[in-house]
Coordinates of C-alpha atoms in Angstrom, one line a residue:
M1 CA 21.6 119.8 63.8
F2 CA 22.4 116.6 65.9
A3 CA 21.4 113.9 64.9
R4 CA 18.8 112.1 66.9
S5 CA 19.1 109.3 68.6
A6 CA 16.2 106.5 69.3
Q7 CA 17.9 106.3 72.7
R8 CA 15.9 108.3 75.3
F9 CA 17.8 109.8 78.1
S10 CA 17.3 111.3 81.9
D11 CA 18.6 113.7 84.2
G12 CA 21.9 112.1 86.1
D13 CA 21.8 109.3 84.0
R14 CA 25.6 108.4 83.5
L15 CA 27.4 107.5 80.1
E16 CA 30.9 106.2 79.1
I17 CA 32.4 108.5 76.5
G18 CA 35.6 107.5 74.6
G19 CA 36.0 105.5 77.8
W20 CA 35.5 107.9 80.3
P21 CA 32.9 109.0 82.3
V22 CA 29.8 110.8 81.6
R23 CA 27.2 112.6 83.4
L24 CA 23.7 114.1 82.4
R25 CA 22.0 117.3 83.8
V26 CA 19.4 119.4 83.0
D27 CA 19.6 122.9 83.7
G28 CA 16.4 125.2 83.4
R29 CA 19.3 128.4 83.1
A30 CA 21.6 127.1 80.6
R31 CA 20.5 128.5 77.4
R32 CA 22.5 125.9 75.3
V33 CA 23.8 122.4 75.7
S34 CA 27.3 122.3 76.9
L35 CA 30.0 120.4 78.6
R36 CA 31.4 121.3 81.7
V37 CA 34.8 119.2 84.1
D38 CA 33.3 117.9 87.4
R39 CA 36.7 118.0 89.1
A40 CA 34.9 116.9 92.9
K41 CA 34.0 113.8 90.9
S42 CA 36.1 113.2 87.5
E43 CA 33.8 113.2 85.4
I44 CA 32.6 115.5 82.7
V45 CA 29.1 117.1 83.1
A46 CA 26.8 117.2 79.7
L47 CA 24.2 120.1 80.4
A48 CA 21.3 120.7 78.5
P49 CA 18.4 123.1 79.3
S50 CA 15.3 120.7 78.8
P51 CA 15.2 117.3 79.6
R52 CA 14.4 116.6 75.6
R53 CA 17.8 117.9 74.3
L54 CA 19.6 115.6 76.5
N55 CA 19.9 113.4 73.4
E56 CA 21.2 116.2 71.9
A57 CA 24.0 116.8 74.9
V58 CA 24.7 113.0 73.8
A59 CA 25.4 113.6 70.5
F60 CA 26.7 116.8 71.7
A61 CA 29.8 114.6 74.0
Q62 CA 30.3 112.3 71.3
E63 CA 31.5 114.6 68.7
K64 CA 33.8 116.4 71.5
S65 CA 35.2 113.1 72.9
G66 CA 38.7 114.1 72.5
W67 CA 38.2 117.0 74.6
I68 CA 36.3 114.5 77.0
A69 CA 39.6 112.8 77.0
K70 CA 41.9 115.7 77.2
Q71 CA 40.4 117.3 80.1
L72 CA 39.9 114.3 82.7
A73 CA 43.7 112.8 81.7
A74 CA 45.1 116.4 83.1
L75 CA 43.0 115.9 86.2
P76 CA 45.8 114.9 89.5
E77 CA 44.4 111.0 91.0
R78 CA 41.6 111.5 93.4
M79 CA 43.5 111.4 97.1
S80 CA 41.1 109.7 99.2
L81 CA 42.2 110.5 102.8
A82 CA 43.8 107.7 104.8
P83 CA 44.9 107.0 108.7
G84 CA 48.9 108.0 108.5
G85 CA 48.3 110.6 105.7
I86 CA 49.3 114.7 105.6
L87 CA 46.2 117.2 105.3
R88 CA 47.0 121.3 105.8
L89 CA 44.3 122.9 106.9
N90 CA 45.1 126.9 106.7
D91 CA 48.4 126.7 105.8
R92 CA 49.4 124.1 109.6
P93 CA 50.1 120.5 108.3
Y94 CA 48.1 117.6 110.3
R95 CA 48.9 113.8 110.6
L96 CA 45.6 111.7 110.3
E97 CA 45.0 109.4 113.0
V98 CA 42.5 107.3 114.1
G99 CA 41.7 107.1 118.3
P100 CA 38.3 106.9 119.3
G101 CA 36.1 109.2 120.6
R102 CA 34.4 112.1 117.6
A103 CA 36.7 113.4 114.8
R104 CA 38.7 116.5 116.7
L105 CA 42.3 118.8 116.0
E106 CA 44.6 118.7 118.2
E107 CA 48.4 119.5 118.2
G108 CA 49.6 119.0 115.0
R109 CA 47.2 115.9 114.3
I110 CA 43.5 115.0 113.5
V111 CA 41.7 112.5 115.0
A112 CA 38.6 110.3 114.0
P113 CA 37.6 106.7 115.5
D114 CA 38.2 103.6 113.0
D115 CA 35.0 103.2 111.5
A116 CA 33.7 103.1 107.8
N117 CA 32.8 107.0 107.9
W118 CA 36.3 107.7 108.8
G119 CA 37.4 110.1 105.6
M120 CA 33.7 111.4 105.9
K121 CA 34.7 112.8 109.4
V122 CA 37.8 113.9 109.0
I123 CA 36.0 116.1 105.8
R124 CA 33.5 116.9 108.0
L125 CA 35.8 119.1 110.5
A126 CA 37.8 120.1 107.5
K127 CA 34.4 122.4 106.6
R128 CA 33.9 123.0 110.6
E129 CA 37.3 124.5 110.5
A130 CA 36.9 126.3 107.0
L131 CA 33.4 128.3 108.5
A132 CA 35.1 129.0 111.7
V133 CA 38.6 130.3 109.6
L134 CA 36.4 132.2 106.8
T135 CA 33.4 133.6 108.9
E136 CA 36.6 135.3 110.8
R137 CA 37.8 136.7 107.6
T138 CA 34.6 137.9 106.7
A139 CA 34.1 139.7 109.5
V140 CA 37.4 141.4 109.0
H141 CA 36.5 143.1 105.3
A142 CA 33.1 143.7 106.3
S143 CA 34.1 145.8 108.8
A144 CA 37.4 147.4 106.9
L145 CA 34.3 147.9 104.7
G146 CA 32.3 149.6 106.8
R147 CA 29.6 146.9 105.8
P148 CA 27.2 144.9 108.4
M149 CA 28.6 141.0 108.5
P150 CA 27.2 139.0 106.2
S151 CA 25.6 135.4 107.2
V152 CA 28.6 133.3 106.0
A153 CA 28.0 129.2 105.0
V154 CA 30.5 127.0 103.6
A155 CA 29.2 124.4 100.5
D156 CA 30.7 122.3 97.8
P157 CA 30.2 124.4 94.4
K158 CA 32.4 122.9 91.4
A159 CA 33.1 125.8 89.7
R160 CA 32.9 128.3 92.2
W161 CA 35.4 129.6 95.0
G162 CA 33.1 132.1 96.7
S163 CA 29.0 133.5 96.0
C164 CA 28.0 136.7 97.9
R165 CA 24.8 137.8 97.5
P166 CA 24.4 141.6 98.4
A167 CA 21.9 143.0 100.6
T168 CA 18.2 143.9 99.7
P169 CA 15.2 146.2 101.8
R170 CA 13.9 142.1 102.3
A171 CA 17.0 140.1 103.3
P172 CA 20.6 140.4 104.6
A173 CA 23.5 140.0 102.3
A174 CA 25.0 136.3 102.1
I175 CA 28.5 134.9 101.1
R176 CA 28.6 131.3 100.5
Y177 CA 32.7 129.5 100.4
S178 CA 33.6 126.6 99.0
W179 CA 34.8 124.7 102.3
R180 CA 37.6 123.8 99.9
L181 CA 39.7 126.7 100.6
I182 CA 41.0 125.6 104.5
L183 CA 42.6 123.4 102.1
A184 CA 44.6 126.3 99.9
P185 CA 47.4 128.8 101.7
A186 CA 45.5 131.2 104.7
A187 CA 46.4 134.1 102.0
V188 CA 44.7 132.5 98.9
A189 CA 41.0 131.7 101.0
D190 CA 42.1 135.2 102.8
Y191 CA 41.7 137.3 98.8
V192 CA 38.9 135.2 98.2
A193 CA 37.4 136.5 101.7
A194 CA 38.0 139.8 100.6
H195 CA 36.5 139.0 97.2
E196 CA 33.7 137.7 98.0
C197 CA 33.3 141.0 100.7
A198 CA 34.3 143.4 97.9
H199 CA 31.1 142.3 96.2
L200 CA 28.9 143.8 99.1
I201 CA 29.9 147.3 97.7
E202 CA 30.7 146.9 93.7
A203 CA 27.8 143.4 92.4
N204 CA 30.2 143.5 89.2
H205 CA 34.1 142.6 88.4
G206 CA 34.9 146.5 87.2
P207 CA 37.7 149.1 88.4
R208 CA 36.1 149.9 91.5
F209 CA 35.5 146.5 92.6
W210 CA 39.6 145.4 91.7
A211 CA 40.6 148.4 93.7
L212 CA 38.7 147.4 96.6
C213 CA 40.0 143.8 96.5
E214 CA 43.6 145.4 96.4
Q215 CA 43.1 147.3 99.5
L216 CA 41.6 144.6 101.3
A217 CA 44.2 141.7 100.6
G218 CA 46.8 143.4 98.5
N219 CA 47.8 142.2 94.4
P220 CA 45.2 139.8 93.5
A221 CA 46.8 138.3 91.3
P222 CA 49.3 135.6 92.7
H223 CA 46.2 134.2 94.4
R224 CA 44.6 134.4 91.1
A225 CA 47.1 132.2 89.9
W226 CA 47.1 129.9 92.7
L227 CA 43.5 128.8 92.4
R228 CA 44.3 128.5 88.8
A229 CA 47.2 126.0 88.8
H230 CA 46.1 124.3 91.8
A231 CA 42.3 123.7 91.5
A232 CA 42.2 119.9 90.1
E233 CA 44.2 118.9 93.5
L234 CA 41.8 120.5 96.2
H235 CA 39.1 119.0 94.4
A236 CA 40.7 115.6 93.9
I237 CA 40.8 115.4 98.2
G238 CA 37.9 113.3 99.2
A239 CA 36.9 110.4 101.6

């Protein structure tokens, strides 16, 4: 049993443990207290199944202070987008520039207006590009499997590159991707699209599922390895 502190904590509280940032979060789906790395924010999230167990989550994080330090120290430094830098989208390098008008892709460059939201406008443009590319690849793979086109959306999940909700009698299929896949090599992003489309048929990770993935995008192993090796770098990019 963890010793309970007299201090009361709330969902969303941020604190330092061993000099490293930890955020408290209540997740009703969790079965136990746990820790996870939020690479996008370079912090640790201490999860608790209910508000009354937040003190337990804090005690657990304090107990694991050495693990927290090791995980966060290994993360790459956050890369804030700035004019003059280079951002790769779908295998193509774009120079980041300031210019009038709406944020836009031009030949070899991304241009956004010079204001306080410059970086966020570049991110929103990258998200639009991600949605267009991943929608197109989803259409290709769904068609190859003889399945209707699912709805497609992009978000910024911390732990998944994609998720699939197969069709039911009440709702059509839906696939959601991490927009950060547009920052990865095109073949890797295409593999994730194939992976999620395979779930339209096989809602598991059994042999038939992996056979479908290989049928659509070739050997999954190198793409999975690339994502494991470079996940922190992709999540370090921000405005």
